Steps between C-alpha positions, in 0.01 A plus 500: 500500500169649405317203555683422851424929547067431438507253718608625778313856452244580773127384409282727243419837585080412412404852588726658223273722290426403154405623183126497645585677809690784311191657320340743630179413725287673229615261218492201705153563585407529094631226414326295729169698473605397089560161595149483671375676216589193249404229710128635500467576153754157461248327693132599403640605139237250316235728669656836371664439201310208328174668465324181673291557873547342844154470607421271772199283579437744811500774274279391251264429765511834681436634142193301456380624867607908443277501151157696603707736739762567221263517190247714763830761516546522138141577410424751822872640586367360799652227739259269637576349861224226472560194259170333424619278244690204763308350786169644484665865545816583719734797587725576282782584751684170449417413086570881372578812741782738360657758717351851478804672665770495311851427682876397377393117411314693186907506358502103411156467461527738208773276360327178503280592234861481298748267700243268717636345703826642464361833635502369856756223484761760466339668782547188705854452405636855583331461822649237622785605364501843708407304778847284473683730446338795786517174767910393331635804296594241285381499124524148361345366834245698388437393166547135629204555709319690268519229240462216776139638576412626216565157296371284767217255329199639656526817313470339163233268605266718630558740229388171264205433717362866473535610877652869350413652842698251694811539259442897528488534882803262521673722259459768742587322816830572511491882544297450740789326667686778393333772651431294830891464510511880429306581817721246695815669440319903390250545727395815393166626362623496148557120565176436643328705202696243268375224704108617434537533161755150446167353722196676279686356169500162616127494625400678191699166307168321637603210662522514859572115549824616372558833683390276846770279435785763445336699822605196721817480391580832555320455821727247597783727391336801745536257786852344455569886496329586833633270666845548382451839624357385830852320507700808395269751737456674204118616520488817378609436130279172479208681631542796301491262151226305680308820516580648113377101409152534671496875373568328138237225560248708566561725202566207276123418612360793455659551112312150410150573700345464158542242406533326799207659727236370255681127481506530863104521542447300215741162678268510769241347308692279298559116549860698637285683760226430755209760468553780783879453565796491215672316751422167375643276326525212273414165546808288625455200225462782224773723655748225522418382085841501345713453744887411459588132581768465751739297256405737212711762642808339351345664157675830697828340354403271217222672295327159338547248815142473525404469123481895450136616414200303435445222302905387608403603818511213798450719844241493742339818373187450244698667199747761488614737197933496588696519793708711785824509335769682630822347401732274713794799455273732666382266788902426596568870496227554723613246742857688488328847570358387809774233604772776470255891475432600859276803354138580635359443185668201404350317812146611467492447125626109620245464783211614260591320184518160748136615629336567234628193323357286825133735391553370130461178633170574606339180602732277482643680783174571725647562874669802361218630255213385681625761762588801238143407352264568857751739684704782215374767339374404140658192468167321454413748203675354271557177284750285289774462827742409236522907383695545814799360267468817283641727820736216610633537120555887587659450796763229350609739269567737699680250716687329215597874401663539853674175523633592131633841686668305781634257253709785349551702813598248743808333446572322805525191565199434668304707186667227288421184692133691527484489123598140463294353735172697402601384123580177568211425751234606185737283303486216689081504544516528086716205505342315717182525334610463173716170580202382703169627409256318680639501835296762636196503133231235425470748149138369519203790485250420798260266368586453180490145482146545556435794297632278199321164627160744461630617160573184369174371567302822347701418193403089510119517653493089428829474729459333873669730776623148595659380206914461548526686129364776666788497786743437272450795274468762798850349639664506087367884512622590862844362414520678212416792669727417762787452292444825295469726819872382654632571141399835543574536886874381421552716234362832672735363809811466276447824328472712802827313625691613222377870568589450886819369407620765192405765743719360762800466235442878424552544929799325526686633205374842657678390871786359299588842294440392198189618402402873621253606763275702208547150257396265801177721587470570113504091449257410762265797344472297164483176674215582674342653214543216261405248806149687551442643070509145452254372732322810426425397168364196575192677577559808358517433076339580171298219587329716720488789238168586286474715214191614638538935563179534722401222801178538359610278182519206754193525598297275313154562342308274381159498255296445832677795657289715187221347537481635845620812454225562266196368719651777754487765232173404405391518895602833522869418614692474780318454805201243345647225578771215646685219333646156686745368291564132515769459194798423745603346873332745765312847383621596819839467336450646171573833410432486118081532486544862731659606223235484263191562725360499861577151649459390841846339471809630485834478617673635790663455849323686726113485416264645661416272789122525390616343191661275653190366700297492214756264346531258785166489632227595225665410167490128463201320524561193724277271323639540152829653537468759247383873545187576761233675305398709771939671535472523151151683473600732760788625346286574149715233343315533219719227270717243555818379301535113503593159332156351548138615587415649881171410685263807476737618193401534116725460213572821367815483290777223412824627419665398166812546607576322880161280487390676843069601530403806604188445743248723540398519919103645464437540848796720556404816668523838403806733609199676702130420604280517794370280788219494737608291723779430759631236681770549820796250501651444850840463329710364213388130549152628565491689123696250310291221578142728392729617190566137402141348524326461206176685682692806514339728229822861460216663317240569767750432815786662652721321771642805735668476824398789648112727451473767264314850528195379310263250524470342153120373291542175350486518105222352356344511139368822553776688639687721252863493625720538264907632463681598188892580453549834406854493492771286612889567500756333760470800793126598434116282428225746471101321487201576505271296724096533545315320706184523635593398848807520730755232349874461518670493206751248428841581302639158397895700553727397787462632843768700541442788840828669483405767182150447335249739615127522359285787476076498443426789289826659654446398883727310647352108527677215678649201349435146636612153438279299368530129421814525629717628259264773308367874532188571617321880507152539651306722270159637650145513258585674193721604205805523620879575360769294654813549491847342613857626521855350562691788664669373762665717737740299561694574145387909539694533817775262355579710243544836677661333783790331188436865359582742768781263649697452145513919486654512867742187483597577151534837522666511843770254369556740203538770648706333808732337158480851354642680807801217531628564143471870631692451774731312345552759192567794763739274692669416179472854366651621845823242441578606189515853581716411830757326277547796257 
């Protein structure tokens, strides 16, 4: 009878409250703000709790770069906006430029001194857990998507790598989200204050790659909402929010103008910039470095398809660090959000994860790009396509924690065959691929076969190209290879499968009333978490983990390194002279000597486009390959680090330890002298060829491009014309030149317009460009003190602009916040006396 009585009951009541749904809103929120809580400190515990450092390559090398502007602040209490310790003197806008005005990202930035980088990976899982749950009411959608972005691979990679600014502006992405959803649905002033401030935090964070990828999401989300008002004939609303987000914007703006007004100036004269207009952009073979192969995109789903990071690595791209990983789980509940979700947001997050995931592809997909590159805003300003999948990771979570919300709100029919299909179509491309793994792979890295035949024949000098030996061992290796790369493609296929299909189990014991709708959304939570902790820590272990306290411990120094350092003390210190260092790959690409002294290397990614110039065109002698002596004479290079002896060099030094010789450059020329003479250069071409020839004699002759105020005696041996360095720090040279004749004076420091001003004997005194990439200051018959200043205007105005807009935005939304919990009180206050 009972049995015969269950079987014919009526079908589950799924929407039945349980135990979850019976606490109060409060609680439930705790203990998923708890649960949050544990998977960040879970997560990134080695870094807290074991005593042991995360510091990434990146790091160490923006260490090595801030030295002279850091040690500068702790001798002066001053902070020094020119670095003249990396590429023959820069900015320091982009190496080391804290924010003067305090504002509400001080709160985890305070906290990472203790809890790096759980100090702003809780940040970024509360977030997007707000943002769930303000967009779905619904808590454990929320943590699922909190968890989904949050543990995605790129976060852990990047943190390994060192790019802390990227991991920090991501961290803050999504309240900005947030508070753009806020206006949507509040569009108030309050909201729009929220907005500004949710906007200046992420800027501040200090990567605006990042911030330009979350902006076109959302601005993909501001159009599928106009035009579902257009449908509606709903204007007023839509253009009321559309007005509180440009109010917002422009506030948001105005909080960061320092730093961003300096940076601003400062791109246009970067390799990122063309000279006169920040409108430029990169080059399209450099912008498009990086970018995602079309079949790589299956990593989405199965973490290690493509070998995971370099050396396993077997994709098109030159070397890559980990992958795009956002779980299979995740990807089939965003296919059921917008298969069965007919929500504004649902669509536009859809449309612009499938666009910017066609942008990751960069290259490899050129009728789309090639367009976004010449015709939208910024697009061209930025490099590595494949960071596009960082956003697209965002907006799957947030998908994924929608479709896990339908899966437990609708329980139709349709919902279920929804479910089923999404499930089993990821399923069946798992499957498929795993049962048959080179139907669609070659799992061969472009030219390989030759990069080992070249390799091979290094190793075995004696060894034909010809001989069949020679064939026969690149084929044994490739197979190998081969062989070794489907093991891992099956196995990262199988295991996703099994998360696809326990996740579906947990659905259909959910639709079948045996497991609750709290369990079900509870299950998938720690599925997805395992799934993505796991792959996490493929890239994110104690591996990775030093015992080093300071970044400055990884910076090596060497017995050379003191050598150096004292030759500059006994020169009178900083300012004497330059050092080329030669130890490793490109100087260009070293960031290690700038730590230790002046170096006319360095490492960044947007040099000055002077630099840059110098690099390409006057650096390398074309008859010998190695260092010009002319580029390194005018940059007072005075010695040379290298594994063998320099033409126009003298031994100086061999270091004990590495084997390297420190070569002394005699011609080098001072940081300052004078010339008599001066030679006009139609153009670039024009004054790199005279730089270049061997004729050309930097101590008597300038190259200018355009005529200076004086007209200048040749030096001969009875001129006295002479300059010596009173004092030199990062923002300020004083000298004092004499000369018995009008000369120019030549300041072997980067021509930089946009903040150096000179003064002779406190009058104002132009600055020129001479030789292309040097300062030049005519100085008339005389004794004469010169001197030059770095105060650019540019970070003056910045920071009373950031400071007088963070005392109007914050304090208008505190007192705005103030007068709502005032309201509210009265209103309360008024109730309770009604009832008695």
């Amino acid at each position: 009878m009972m049995a015969r009585k269950a079987k014919h009951a009526g079908p589950p009541d799924l929407a039945a409250e349980g135990w979850w749904d019976r606490l109060p809103g409060r609680t439930r929120h705790g203990i998923a703000v708890a649960v949050l809580l544990i998977v960040a400190l879970g997560f990134y515990g080695p870094v807290v709790f074991s005593g042991l450092s995360l510091i990434g390559g990146d790091t160490v090398n923006w260490r090595a770069m801030a030295e002279y502007v850091i040690e500068y602040e702790e001798r002066t209490g001053e902070r020094a906006l020119w670095a003249p310790n990396a590429f023959a003197g820069m900015p320091a806008y982009m190496i080391s430029y804290e924010d003067v005005v305090p504002q509400i990202d001080v709160i985890p930035t305070l906290l990472r001194d203790v809890v790096w980088p759980v100090s702003h990976f809780f940040f970024l899982l509360v977030g997007t857990y707000l943002l769930v749950f303000f967009l779905t009411e619904n808590r454990l959608a929320g943590v699922m998507g909190a968890v989904a972005f949050g543990l995605t691979t790129y976060l852990a990679v990047i943190l390994v790598a060192g790019h802390n600014s990227k991991f920090i502006t991501l961290c803050y992405s999504p309240w900005l989200a947030l508070a753009f959803a806020y206006v949507l649905r509040n569009p108030k002033l309050l909201s729009a204050l929220l907005f500004a401030i949710a906007v200046g935090v992420n800027l501040r964070a200090g990567h605006v790659q990042i911030t330009y990828y979350l902006t076109f999401l959302l601005g993909v989300w501001w159009v599928v909402e106009l035009v579902g008002a257009f449908r509606r004939k709903e204007w007023k609303p839509m253009a009321t929010a559309t007005g509180y987000l440009v109010l917002g914007s422009v506030l948001g703006l105005l909080l960061v103008a320092q730093p961003y007004l300096a940076q601003f100036e400062y791109k246009q004269f970067t390799i990122r910039g063309t000279e006169g207009s920040a409108a430029s952009g990169l080059d399209w073979s450099y912008a498009m470095g990086w970018s995602q192969g079309v079949g790589e995109l299956i990593t989405l789903i199965a973490a290690d398809a493509f070998g995971g990071a370099s050396p396993g690595y077997w994709g098109p791209k030159a070397f890559t660090q980990g992958t795009h990983y956002v779980g299979a789980t995740v990807f089939f509940l965003a296919i059921v959000a917008v298969w069965r979700v007919r929500r504004n947001v649902v669509l536009a997050f859809a449309v612009g994860a499938g666009l910017m995931t066609l942008f990751s592809l960069g290259s490899h997909f050129e009728l789309l790009n090639r367009f976004m590159y010449a015709y939208f805003p910024l697009f061209n300003a930025f490099r590595v396509p494949e960071t596009w999948l960082s956003a697209v990771a965002f907006a799957l979570a947030v998908l994924g924690a929608f479709g896990l919300h339908a899966v437990g709100t609708d329980t139709s029919e349709k919902g279920g065959k929804a479910v089923y299909a999404a499930a089993g179509g990821v399923a069946a491309i798992l499957l498929f691929f795993w049962l048959v793994p080179g139907a669609l792979f070659d799992f061969d890295r472009p030219n390989e076969a030759a990069q080992v035949t070249q390799q091979l024949l290094a190793e075995n000098p004696d060894v034909s190209p010809d001989d069949p030996r020679v064939r026969s061992s690149v084929e044994a290796y490739l197979e190998e290879q081969r062989a070794s790369r489907i093991e891992t493609f099956q196995t990262d296929m199988l295991r996703s499968l099994i998360f696809v299909f326990l996740a579906a189990v947990s659905i259909l014991l959910f639709r079948k009333g045996n497991l609750p709708r709290w369990a079900m959304q509870a299950a998938i939570v720690l599925l997805v978490v395992v799934d993505l902790w796991g792959v996490g820590r493929r890239y994110f272990n104690d591996d990775h983990l030093v015992r080093a306290g300071e970044v400055e411990d990884r910076i090596a120094t060497y017995d050379f390194d003191e050598f150096i350092n004292q030759r500059e003390e006994a020169a009178g210190g900083m300012g004497r002279f330059r050092v080329l260092s030669l130890e490793t790959g490109s100087p260009f690409q070293n960031a290690r000597p700038s730590y230790h002294y002046e170096s006319i290397g360095g490492y960044h990614g947007a040099k000055l486009r002077l630099i840059q110039e110098y690099i390409d065109e006057l650096f390398v002698d074309p008859a010998t390959g190695g260092p010009n002596e002319n580029a390194l004479d005018l940059l007072n290079t005075r010695y040379v680090i290298a594994r063998g002896a320099l033409p126009g060099t003298e031994v100086v030094y061999q270091s004990e330890q590495t084997g390297m010789y420190v070569l002394e450059n005699p011609d080098a020329l001072p940081r300052a002298f004078l010339v008599g003479e001066i030679e006009m250069a139609d153009g670039p071409e024009a004054a790199y060829e005279r730089l270049r020839g061997a004729d050309f004699d930097p101590r008597r002759t300038a190259v200018l491009y355009e005529s200076v105020d004086i007209d200048p005696v040749p030096i001969d041996s009875s001129s006295t014309a002479r300059v010596d360095m009173v004092s030199y720090a990062p923002d300020e040279i004083v000298l004092d030149a004499e000369t018995d004749a009008p000369r120019l004076l030549i300041l072997s420091e980067m021509f930089y317009p946009a903040g150096w001003d000179a003064t002779v004997d406190g009058e104002d005194a132009p600055i020129y460009r001479a030789n292309h990439l040097l300062r030049a200051v005519p100085v008339p018959e005389g004794s004469h003190r010169v001197e030059l200043r770095f105060d650019p205007s540019s970070h003056r105005i910045g920071v009373r602009i950031s400071a007088v807009s963070t005392v109007f935005v914050y304090g208008l939304t505190l007192g705005l916040l103030g007068f709502q919990w005032y309201r509210r009180r009265r209103k309360d206050d008024g109730n309770a006396q009604h009832d008695e």
